[in-house]
Amino acid sequence: MATVTGANENQLHYEDTGGTGRPVVLVHGWPLHGQSWKDQVGSLTAAGHRVITYDRRGFGQSEPQHPYTYDALAGDLAALIEALDLHDAVLVGFSMGGGEVARYLAKHGSDRIGSVVFAAAVTPYMLHTSDNPDGPLKKTAAAAMAAQLTANREKFFDGFTTDFFSAGDTLCVSEAQRQEAIGMCLQANKLAALECMASFGATDFREDLEQVTVPTLVLHGDADGVVPLEGSGQRTHQAIPHSELVVIPGAPHGLNVSHADEFNAALLGFLSR
């Protein structure tokens, strides 16, 4: 098993296809792990890229380690990039992972980064507050999610994965794919899951996005009921004036699985430009 030492001496599990192609680092969503990118790895490697996936601290095969702040999580990403000595890398952040991409650029700069992708990302700021009225996550909803996860995580993940892959009332993946996602969720350390939920819900990335100067793709589904396009993808696009926005019609939050062909085509098209 390949591991690298993270920002707090924690061990992070990663997988690396190797090769001499331009490196693409895939940062997964909550509460999954690196295997959630399996529908992208083959397409990217076939296009000549070196693909790196890793498990966030406390998820998959990576060690749980406090803290679970975005500064710490971005530090883990930086440790991985430096350990593998990546240059001109592409960072693709899905959902919670979009926050790591934004915070990495703000804290660690873009010397090693060639371009970035925010896919169904939680940027710029999920929490609905007086100074963030377009934030899609109400404090009451965030508190209810935490209480439900604490009380019965199996029941919570069953409902969450249904919402994750649904456009309205329509489940956009097979039941086997949904069960696979539940299996990944259940590998998460419970405290890590709770604290990362708090981090992605309440972290303000508006100043971080001002530091994004590399070519940027914002990729989102217009039927995302978990991280809605209007409150996140469109606002991220507006916050990064040079960014490109691609909206996939009818796609739910988990669009890299439900609409993998469209997702991969948009990603590869951006990387080829």
PDB file of C-alpha atoms in Angstrom:
ATOM      1  CA  MET A   1       0.000   0.000   0.000  1.00  0.00           C
ATOM      2  CA  ALA A   2       1.404   3.388  -1.011  1.00  0.00           C
ATOM      3  CA  THR A   3       1.427   5.974   1.760  1.00  0.00           C
ATOM      4  CA  VAL A   4       2.776   9.464   2.254  1.00  0.00           C
ATOM      5  CA  THR A   5       3.196  11.441   5.456  1.00  0.00           C
ATOM      6  CA  GLY A   6       0.666  14.234   5.739  1.00  0.00           C
ATOM      7  CA  ALA A   7       0.788  17.629   7.400  1.00  0.00           C
ATOM      8  CA  ASN A   8       0.512  16.257  10.961  1.00  0.00           C
ATOM      9  CA  GLU A   9       2.713  13.170  10.593  1.00  0.00           C
ATOM     10  CA  ASN A  10      -0.439  11.253   9.596  1.00  0.00           C
ATOM     11  CA  GLN A  11      -0.256   8.501   6.991  1.00  0.00           C
ATOM     12  CA  LEU A  12      -2.262   9.088   3.815  1.00  0.00           C
ATOM     13  CA  HIS A  13      -3.098   6.279   1.411  1.00  0.00           C
ATOM     14  CA  TYR A  14      -2.708   7.160  -2.261  1.00  0.00           C
ATOM     15  CA  GLU A  15      -2.686   5.478  -5.663  1.00  0.00           C
ATOM     16  CA  ASP A  16      -0.566   6.663  -8.586  1.00  0.00           C
ATOM     17  CA  THR A  17      -0.847   5.362 -12.147  1.00  0.00           C
ATOM     18  CA  GLY A  18       2.672   6.617 -12.859  1.00  0.00           C
ATOM     19  CA  GLY A  19       3.970   7.597 -16.254  1.00  0.00           C
ATOM     20  CA  THR A  20       5.356  10.800 -17.693  1.00  0.00           C
ATOM     21  CA  GLY A  21       2.067  12.477 -18.573  1.00  0.00           C
ATOM     22  CA  ARG A  22       0.766  15.640 -16.974  1.00  0.00           C
ATOM     23  CA  PRO A  23      -0.272  14.748 -13.408  1.00  0.00           C
ATOM     24  CA  VAL A  24      -3.923  14.994 -12.376  1.00  0.00           C
ATOM     25  CA  VAL A  25      -4.669  14.871  -8.635  1.00  0.00           C
ATOM     26  CA  LEU A  26      -8.262  13.880  -7.850  1.00  0.00           C
ATOM     27  CA  VAL A  27      -9.577  15.102  -4.475  1.00  0.00           C
ATOM     28  CA  HIS A  28     -12.676  13.156  -3.435  1.00  0.00           C
ATOM     29  CA  GLY A  29     -15.928  14.237  -1.846  1.00  0.00           C
ATOM     30  CA  TRP A  30     -17.408  13.599   1.589  1.00  0.00           C
ATOM     31  CA  PRO A  31     -17.705  10.944   3.014  1.00  0.00           C
ATOM     32  CA  LEU A  32     -16.154   8.822   0.257  1.00  0.00           C
ATOM     33  CA  HIS A  33     -12.536   8.005  -0.593  1.00  0.00           C
ATOM     34  CA  GLY A  34     -10.213   7.805  -3.577  1.00  0.00           C
ATOM     35  CA  GLN A  35     -11.993   4.845  -5.189  1.00  0.00           C
ATOM     36  CA  SER A  36     -14.933   7.140  -5.886  1.00  0.00           C
ATOM     37  CA  TRP A  37     -12.927   8.377  -8.898  1.00  0.00           C
ATOM     38  CA  LYS A  38     -12.712   4.989 -10.606  1.00  0.00           C
ATOM     39  CA  ASP A  39     -14.872   6.144 -13.548  1.00  0.00           C
ATOM     40  CA  GLN A  40     -12.388   8.938 -14.279  1.00  0.00           C
ATOM     41  CA  VAL A  41      -9.030   7.202 -13.842  1.00  0.00           C
ATOM     42  CA  GLY A  42      -9.259   5.080 -17.000  1.00  0.00           C
ATOM     43  CA  SER A  43     -10.300   7.977 -19.242  1.00  0.00           C
ATOM     44  CA  LEU A  44      -7.557  10.209 -17.914  1.00  0.00           C
ATOM     45  CA  THR A  45      -4.835   7.597 -18.259  1.00  0.00           C
ATOM     46  CA  ALA A  46      -6.045   6.732 -21.770  1.00  0.00           C
ATOM     47  CA  ALA A  47      -5.576  10.418 -22.620  1.00  0.00           C
ATOM     48  CA  GLY A  48      -1.961  10.193 -21.445  1.00  0.00           C
ATOM     49  CA  HIS A  49      -2.240  11.650 -17.963  1.00  0.00           C
ATOM     50  CA  ARG A  50      -0.617  10.453 -14.767  1.00  0.00           C
ATOM     51  CA  VAL A  51      -3.458  10.113 -12.257  1.00  0.00           C
ATOM     52  CA  ILE A  52      -3.128  10.331  -8.480  1.00  0.00           C
ATOM     53  CA  THR A  53      -5.991   9.622  -6.078  1.00  0.00           C
ATOM     54  CA  TYR A  54      -5.758   9.665  -2.299  1.00  0.00           C
ATOM     55  CA  ASP A  55      -7.926   9.165   0.764  1.00  0.00           C
ATOM     56  CA  ARG A  56      -8.559  12.205   2.963  1.00  0.00           C
ATOM     57  CA  ARG A  57      -7.371  11.823   6.576  1.00  0.00           C
ATOM     58  CA  GLY A  58      -9.880   9.666   8.448  1.00  0.00           C
ATOM     59  CA  PHE A  59     -11.434   8.251   5.274  1.00  0.00           C
ATOM     60  CA  GLY A  60     -10.772   5.083   3.314  1.00  0.00           C
ATOM     61  CA  GLN A  61      -7.368   3.698   4.258  1.00  0.00           C
ATOM     62  CA  SER A  62      -5.862   6.957   5.573  1.00  0.00           C
ATOM     63  CA  GLU A  63      -5.268   7.464   9.265  1.00  0.00           C
ATOM     64  CA  PRO A  64      -7.660   9.616  11.271  1.00  0.00           C
ATOM     65  CA  GLN A  65      -5.833  12.656  12.602  1.00  0.00           C
ATOM     66  CA  HIS A  66      -6.937  15.912  14.179  1.00  0.00           C
ATOM     67  CA  PRO A  67      -7.535  18.599  13.142  1.00  0.00           C
ATOM     68  CA  TYR A  68     -10.012  18.372  10.258  1.00  0.00           C
ATOM     69  CA  THR A  69      -9.812  22.033   9.330  1.00  0.00           C
ATOM     70  CA  TYR A  70      -9.261  23.024   5.726  1.00  0.00           C
ATOM     71  CA  ASP A  71      -5.815  24.380   6.585  1.00  0.00           C
ATOM     72  CA  ALA A  72      -4.847  20.882   7.757  1.00  0.00           C
ATOM     73  CA  LEU A  73      -6.518  19.145   4.827  1.00  0.00           C
ATOM     74  CA  ALA A  74      -4.840  21.463   2.331  1.00  0.00           C
ATOM     75  CA  GLY A  75      -1.594  20.754   4.147  1.00  0.00           C
ATOM     76  CA  ASP A  76      -2.091  17.059   3.439  1.00  0.00           C
ATOM     77  CA  LEU A  77      -2.624  17.829  -0.243  1.00  0.00           C
ATOM     78  CA  ALA A  78       0.541  19.924  -0.259  1.00  0.00           C
ATOM     79  CA  ALA A  79       2.490  17.117   1.411  1.00  0.00           C
ATOM     80  CA  LEU A  80       1.335  14.674  -1.274  1.00  0.00           C
ATOM     81  CA  ILE A  81       2.219  17.033  -4.125  1.00  0.00           C
ATOM     82  CA  GLU A  82       5.647  17.722  -2.682  1.00  0.00           C
ATOM     83  CA  ALA A  83       6.404  14.093  -1.837  1.00  0.00           C
ATOM     84  CA  LEU A  84       5.617  13.056  -5.409  1.00  0.00           C
ATOM     85  CA  ASP A  85       7.418  16.165  -6.729  1.00  0.00           C
ATOM     86  CA  LEU A  86       4.548  17.097  -9.030  1.00  0.00           C
ATOM     87  CA  HIS A  87       4.781  20.040 -11.412  1.00  0.00           C
ATOM     88  CA  ASP A  88       2.189  21.584 -13.750  1.00  0.00           C
ATOM     89  CA  ALA A  89      -0.347  19.459 -11.903  1.00  0.00           C
ATOM     90  CA  VAL A  90      -4.097  19.613 -12.367  1.00  0.00           C
ATOM     91  CA  LEU A  91      -6.138  19.631  -9.149  1.00  0.00           C
ATOM     92  CA  VAL A  92      -9.689  18.324  -9.472  1.00  0.00           C
ATOM     93  CA  GLY A  93     -11.753  18.883  -6.344  1.00  0.00           C
ATOM     94  CA  PHE A  94     -15.164  17.262  -6.079  1.00  0.00           C
ATOM     95  CA  SER A  95     -17.686  18.604  -3.554  1.00  0.00           C
ATOM     96  CA  MET A  96     -15.790  18.895  -0.238  1.00  0.00           C
ATOM     97  CA  GLY A  97     -12.567  18.453  -2.232  1.00  0.00           C
ATOM     98  CA  GLY A  98     -13.168  21.753  -3.998  1.00  0.00           C
ATOM     99  CA  GLY A  99     -12.480  23.440  -0.682  1.00  0.00           C
ATOM    100  CA  GLU A 100      -9.102  21.747  -0.433  1.00  0.00           C
ATOM    101  CA  VAL A 101      -8.217  23.008  -3.905  1.00  0.00           C
ATOM    102  CA  ALA A 102      -9.182  26.590  -3.036  1.00  0.00           C
ATOM    103  CA  ARG A 103      -7.383  26.548   0.317  1.00  0.00           C
ATOM    104  CA  TYR A 104      -4.296  24.886  -1.200  1.00  0.00           C
ATOM    105  CA  LEU A 105      -3.907  27.690  -3.746  1.00  0.00           C
ATOM    106  CA  ALA A 106      -4.479  30.367  -1.107  1.00  0.00           C
ATOM    107  CA  LYS A 107      -2.007  28.869   1.393  1.00  0.00           C
ATOM    108  CA  HIS A 108       0.563  27.115  -0.792  1.00  0.00           C
ATOM    109  CA  GLY A 109       0.454  29.013  -4.078  1.00  0.00           C
ATOM    110  CA  SER A 110       0.341  27.786  -7.651  1.00  0.00           C
ATOM    111  CA  ASP A 111       4.025  27.164  -8.430  1.00  0.00           C
ATOM    112  CA  ARG A 112       3.353  23.442  -8.868  1.00  0.00           C
ATOM    113  CA  ILE A 113      -0.167  23.824 -10.289  1.00  0.00           C
ATOM    114  CA  GLY A 114      -1.099  24.282 -13.938  1.00  0.00           C
ATOM    115  CA  SER A 115      -4.893  24.334 -13.709  1.00  0.00           C
ATOM    116  CA  VAL A 116      -7.776  23.445 -11.397  1.00  0.00           C
ATOM    117  CA  VAL A 117     -11.300  22.059 -11.573  1.00  0.00           C
ATOM    118  CA  PHE A 118     -14.122  22.695  -9.111  1.00  0.00           C
ATOM    119  CA  ALA A 119     -16.615  19.860  -9.618  1.00  0.00           C
ATOM    120  CA  ALA A 120     -19.923  20.155  -7.720  1.00  0.00           C
ATOM    121  CA  ALA A 121     -17.762  21.991  -5.218  1.00  0.00           C
ATOM    122  CA  VAL A 122     -18.752  23.494  -1.855  1.00  0.00           C
ATOM    123  CA  THR A 123     -17.102  26.815  -2.738  1.00  0.00           C
ATOM    124  CA  PRO A 124     -17.473  29.708  -2.219  1.00  0.00           C
ATOM    125  CA  TYR A 125     -19.368  29.365   1.110  1.00  0.00           C
ATOM    126  CA  MET A 126     -22.123  26.884   1.902  1.00  0.00           C
ATOM    127  CA  LEU A 127     -23.513  28.286   5.134  1.00  0.00           C
ATOM    128  CA  HIS A 128     -26.454  30.696   4.919  1.00  0.00           C
ATOM    129  CA  THR A 129     -25.567  33.726   7.041  1.00  0.00           C
ATOM    130  CA  SER A 130     -26.448  37.413   7.147  1.00  0.00           C
ATOM    131  CA  ASP A 131     -23.368  38.255   5.092  1.00  0.00           C
ATOM    132  CA  ASN A 132     -23.796  35.193   2.852  1.00  0.00           C
ATOM    133  CA  PRO A 133     -27.515  35.184   2.001  1.00  0.00           C
ATOM    134  CA  ASP A 134     -26.953  33.001  -1.071  1.00  0.00           C
ATOM    135  CA  GLY A 135     -25.392  30.210   0.973  1.00  0.00           C
ATOM    136  CA  PRO A 136     -27.503  27.106   0.323  1.00  0.00           C
ATOM    137  CA  LEU A 137     -27.001  25.426   3.732  1.00  0.00           C
ATOM    138  CA  LYS A 138     -29.181  26.630   6.590  1.00  0.00           C
ATOM    139  CA  LYS A 139     -27.768  26.272  10.125  1.00  0.00           C
ATOM    140  CA  THR A 140     -30.784  24.187  11.131  1.00  0.00           C
ATOM    141  CA  ALA A 141     -30.179  21.777   8.248  1.00  0.00           C
ATOM    142  CA  ALA A 142     -26.493  21.453   9.137  1.00  0.00           C
ATOM    143  CA  ALA A 143     -27.374  20.715  12.767  1.00  0.00           C
ATOM    144  CA  ALA A 144     -29.954  18.122  11.709  1.00  0.00           C
ATOM    145  CA  MET A 145     -27.424  16.348   9.474  1.00  0.00           C
ATOM    146  CA  ALA A 146     -24.909  16.145  12.305  1.00  0.00           C
ATOM    147  CA  ALA A 147     -27.545  14.821  14.716  1.00  0.00           C
ATOM    148  CA  GLN A 148     -28.721  12.176  12.244  1.00  0.00           C
ATOM    149  CA  LEU A 149     -25.188  11.021  11.488  1.00  0.00           C
ATOM    150  CA  THR A 150     -24.448  10.794  15.211  1.00  0.00           C
ATOM    151  CA  ALA A 151     -27.616   8.857  15.993  1.00  0.00           C
ATOM    152  CA  ASN A 152     -27.513   6.249  13.210  1.00  0.00           C
ATOM    153  CA  ARG A 153     -24.844   6.523  10.560  1.00  0.00           C
ATOM    154  CA  GLU A 154     -26.080   3.525   8.526  1.00  0.00           C
ATOM    155  CA  LYS A 155     -29.526   5.097   8.194  1.00  0.00           C
ATOM    156  CA  PHE A 156     -28.018   8.507   7.488  1.00  0.00           C
ATOM    157  CA  PHE A 157     -25.727   7.225   4.724  1.00  0.00           C
ATOM    158  CA  ASP A 158     -28.597   5.307   3.127  1.00  0.00           C
ATOM    159  CA  GLY A 159     -30.594   8.508   2.794  1.00  0.00           C
ATOM    160  CA  PHE A 160     -27.591  10.654   1.935  1.00  0.00           C
ATOM    161  CA  THR A 161     -26.448   8.482  -0.966  1.00  0.00           C
ATOM    162  CA  THR A 162     -29.977   8.514  -2.377  1.00  0.00           C
ATOM    163  CA  ASP A 163     -29.955  12.336  -2.356  1.00  0.00           C
ATOM    164  CA  PHE A 164     -26.355  12.338  -3.622  1.00  0.00           C
ATOM    165  CA  PHE A 165     -27.268  10.463  -6.798  1.00  0.00           C
ATOM    166  CA  SER A 166     -30.803  11.746  -7.375  1.00  0.00           C
ATOM    167  CA  ALA A 167     -32.161  14.434  -9.682  1.00  0.00           C
ATOM    168  CA  GLY A 168     -35.404  15.345  -7.994  1.00  0.00           C
ATOM    169  CA  ASP A 169     -37.116  12.046  -7.212  1.00  0.00           C
ATOM    170  CA  THR A 170     -35.169  10.076  -9.834  1.00  0.00           C
ATOM    171  CA  LEU A 171     -32.180   7.963  -8.802  1.00  0.00           C
ATOM    172  CA  CYS A 172     -29.612   8.408 -11.577  1.00  0.00           C
ATOM    173  CA  VAL A 173     -27.369   5.418 -10.772  1.00  0.00           C
ATOM    174  CA  SER A 174     -27.942   1.702 -10.327  1.00  0.00           C
ATOM    175  CA  GLU A 175     -28.677   0.310  -6.882  1.00  0.00           C
ATOM    176  CA  ALA A 176     -25.330  -1.503  -7.071  1.00  0.00           C
ATOM    177  CA  GLN A 177     -23.538   1.821  -7.574  1.00  0.00           C
ATOM    178  CA  ARG A 178     -25.401   3.356  -4.652  1.00  0.00           C
ATOM    179  CA  GLN A 179     -24.536   0.415  -2.408  1.00  0.00           C
ATOM    180  CA  GLU A 180     -20.895   0.746  -3.432  1.00  0.00           C
ATOM    181  CA  ALA A 181     -20.985   4.374  -2.317  1.00  0.00           C
ATOM    182  CA  ILE A 182     -22.568   3.366   1.011  1.00  0.00           C
ATOM    183  CA  GLY A 183     -19.701   0.919   1.500  1.00  0.00           C
ATOM    184  CA  MET A 184     -17.206   3.754   1.046  1.00  0.00           C
ATOM    185  CA  CYS A 185     -19.137   5.949   3.487  1.00  0.00           C
ATOM    186  CA  LEU A 186     -19.036   3.246   6.131  1.00  0.00           C
ATOM    187  CA  GLN A 187     -15.236   3.130   5.937  1.00  0.00           C
ATOM    188  CA  ALA A 188     -15.041   6.704   7.233  1.00  0.00           C
ATOM    189  CA  ASN A 189     -13.976   7.300  10.804  1.00  0.00           C
ATOM    190  CA  LYS A 190     -17.099   8.585  12.576  1.00  0.00           C
ATOM    191  CA  LEU A 191     -15.435  11.577  14.213  1.00  0.00           C
ATOM    192  CA  ALA A 192     -13.646  12.469  10.988  1.00  0.00           C
ATOM    193  CA  ALA A 193     -16.957  12.358   9.147  1.00  0.00           C
ATOM    194  CA  LEU A 194     -18.625  14.636  11.689  1.00  0.00           C
ATOM    195  CA  GLU A 195     -15.798  17.146  11.868  1.00  0.00           C
ATOM    196  CA  CYS A 196     -15.323  17.270   8.103  1.00  0.00           C
ATOM    197  CA  MET A 197     -19.067  17.833   7.747  1.00  0.00           C
ATOM    198  CA  ALA A 198     -18.687  20.854  10.011  1.00  0.00           C
ATOM    199  CA  SER A 199     -15.688  22.073   8.006  1.00  0.00           C
ATOM    200  CA  PHE A 200     -17.237  21.919   4.552  1.00  0.00           C
ATOM    201  CA  GLY A 201     -20.493  23.415   5.829  1.00  0.00           C
ATOM    202  CA  ALA A 202     -19.043  26.387   7.663  1.00  0.00           C
ATOM    203  CA  THR A 203     -15.782  27.327   5.908  1.00  0.00           C
ATOM    204  CA  ASP A 204     -15.765  30.569   3.934  1.00  0.00           C
ATOM    205  CA  PHE A 205     -13.678  30.271   0.750  1.00  0.00           C
ATOM    206  CA  ARG A 206     -14.534  33.653  -0.736  1.00  0.00           C
ATOM    207  CA  GLU A 207     -11.083  35.119  -0.076  1.00  0.00           C
ATOM    208  CA  ASP A 208      -9.404  31.886  -1.167  1.00  0.00           C
ATOM    209  CA  LEU A 209     -11.058  32.069  -4.581  1.00  0.00           C
ATOM    210  CA  GLU A 210      -9.551  35.527  -5.083  1.00  0.00           C
ATOM    211  CA  GLN A 211      -6.150  33.781  -5.131  1.00  0.00           C
ATOM    212  CA  VAL A 212      -7.060  31.440  -8.006  1.00  0.00           C
ATOM    213  CA  THR A 213      -5.099  32.658 -11.019  1.00  0.00           C
ATOM    214  CA  VAL A 214      -4.520  29.443 -12.988  1.00  0.00           C
ATOM    215  CA  PRO A 215      -6.905  28.201 -15.723  1.00  0.00           C
ATOM    216  CA  THR A 216     -10.089  27.018 -14.015  1.00  0.00           C
ATOM    217  CA  LEU A 217     -13.049  24.836 -14.903  1.00  0.00           C
ATOM    218  CA  VAL A 218     -16.236  24.892 -12.846  1.00  0.00           C
ATOM    219  CA  LEU A 219     -18.230  21.728 -13.533  1.00  0.00           C
ATOM    220  CA  HIS A 220     -21.686  21.199 -12.054  1.00  0.00           C
ATOM    221  CA  GLY A 221     -24.995  19.438 -12.582  1.00  0.00           C
ATOM    222  CA  ASP A 222     -28.136  21.565 -12.789  1.00  0.00           C
ATOM    223  CA  ALA A 223     -30.118  18.996 -10.750  1.00  0.00           C
ATOM    224  CA  ASP A 224     -27.692  18.943  -7.815  1.00  0.00           C
ATOM    225  CA  GLY A 225     -29.826  18.842  -4.670  1.00  0.00           C
ATOM    226  CA  VAL A 226     -26.915  18.523  -2.232  1.00  0.00           C
ATOM    227  CA  VAL A 227     -24.691  21.406  -3.366  1.00  0.00           C
ATOM    228  CA  PRO A 228     -27.004  23.419  -5.621  1.00  0.00           C
ATOM    229  CA  LEU A 229     -25.622  25.013  -8.762  1.00  0.00           C
ATOM    230  CA  GLU A 230     -27.095  28.427  -7.979  1.00  0.00           C
ATOM    231  CA  GLY A 231     -25.528  28.658  -4.534  1.00  0.00           C
ATOM    232  CA  SER A 232     -22.160  27.155  -5.388  1.00  0.00           C
ATOM    233  CA  GLY A 233     -21.075  26.455  -8.973  1.00  0.00           C
ATOM    234  CA  GLN A 234     -22.448  29.665 -10.453  1.00  0.00           C
ATOM    235  CA  ARG A 235     -21.057  31.739  -7.586  1.00  0.00           C
ATOM    236  CA  THR A 236     -17.641  30.058  -7.871  1.00  0.00           C
ATOM    237  CA  HIS A 237     -17.620  30.851 -11.592  1.00  0.00           C
ATOM    238  CA  GLN A 238     -18.507  34.482 -10.874  1.00  0.00           C
ATOM    239  CA  ALA A 239     -15.791  34.705  -8.213  1.00  0.00           C
ATOM    240  CA  ILE A 240     -13.094  33.537 -10.654  1.00  0.00           C
ATOM    241  CA  PRO A 241     -13.489  35.857 -13.667  1.00  0.00           C
ATOM    242  CA  HIS A 242     -11.284  33.810 -15.989  1.00  0.00           C
ATOM    243  CA  SER A 243     -13.031  30.509 -15.198  1.00  0.00           C
ATOM    244  CA  GLU A 244     -15.017  28.350 -17.594  1.00  0.00           C
ATOM    245  CA  LEU A 245     -18.405  27.013 -16.482  1.00  0.00           C
ATOM    246  CA  VAL A 246     -19.808  23.724 -17.804  1.00  0.00           C
ATOM    247  CA  VAL A 247     -23.275  22.720 -16.615  1.00  0.00           C
ATOM    248  CA  ILE A 248     -24.429  19.147 -17.218  1.00  0.00           C
ATOM    249  CA  PRO A 249     -28.214  19.031 -17.702  1.00  0.00           C
ATOM    250  CA  GLY A 250     -30.126  16.673 -15.437  1.00  0.00           C
ATOM    251  CA  ALA A 251     -27.038  15.705 -13.417  1.00  0.00           C
ATOM    252  CA  PRO A 252     -27.255  15.236  -9.635  1.00  0.00           C
ATOM    253  CA  HIS A 253     -24.507  15.882  -7.109  1.00  0.00           C
ATOM    254  CA  GLY A 254     -22.676  12.613  -7.805  1.00  0.00           C
ATOM    255  CA  LEU A 255     -22.367  13.443 -11.475  1.00  0.00           C
ATOM    256  CA  ASN A 256     -18.916  11.882 -11.918  1.00  0.00           C
ATOM    257  CA  VAL A 257     -20.695   8.523 -11.522  1.00  0.00           C
ATOM    258  CA  SER A 258     -24.210   9.185 -12.811  1.00  0.00           C
ATOM    259  CA  HIS A 259     -23.043  11.173 -15.844  1.00  0.00           C
ATOM    260  CA  ALA A 260     -19.497   9.862 -16.113  1.00  0.00           C
ATOM    261  CA  ASP A 261     -19.264  10.183 -19.910  1.00  0.00           C
ATOM    262  CA  GLU A 262     -20.338  13.827 -19.892  1.00  0.00           C
ATOM    263  CA  PHE A 263     -18.158  14.575 -16.869  1.00  0.00           C
ATOM    264  CA  ASN A 264     -15.091  12.987 -18.455  1.00  0.00           C
ATOM    265  CA  ALA A 265     -15.685  14.711 -21.786  1.00  0.00           C
ATOM    266  CA  ALA A 266     -15.866  18.117 -20.089  1.00  0.00           C
ATOM    267  CA  LEU A 267     -12.769  17.410 -18.008  1.00  0.00           C
ATOM    268  CA  LEU A 268     -10.699  16.118 -20.911  1.00  0.00           C
ATOM    269  CA  GLY A 269     -11.865  18.942 -23.142  1.00  0.00           C
ATOM    270  CA  PHE A 270     -10.683  21.481 -20.580  1.00  0.00           C
ATOM    271  CA  LEU A 271      -7.337  19.715 -20.144  1.00  0.00           C
ATOM    272  CA  SER A 272      -6.753  19.666 -23.895  1.00  0.00           C
ATOM    273  CA  ARG A 273      -7.150  23.442 -24.228  1.00  0.00           C
TER     274      ARG A 273
END
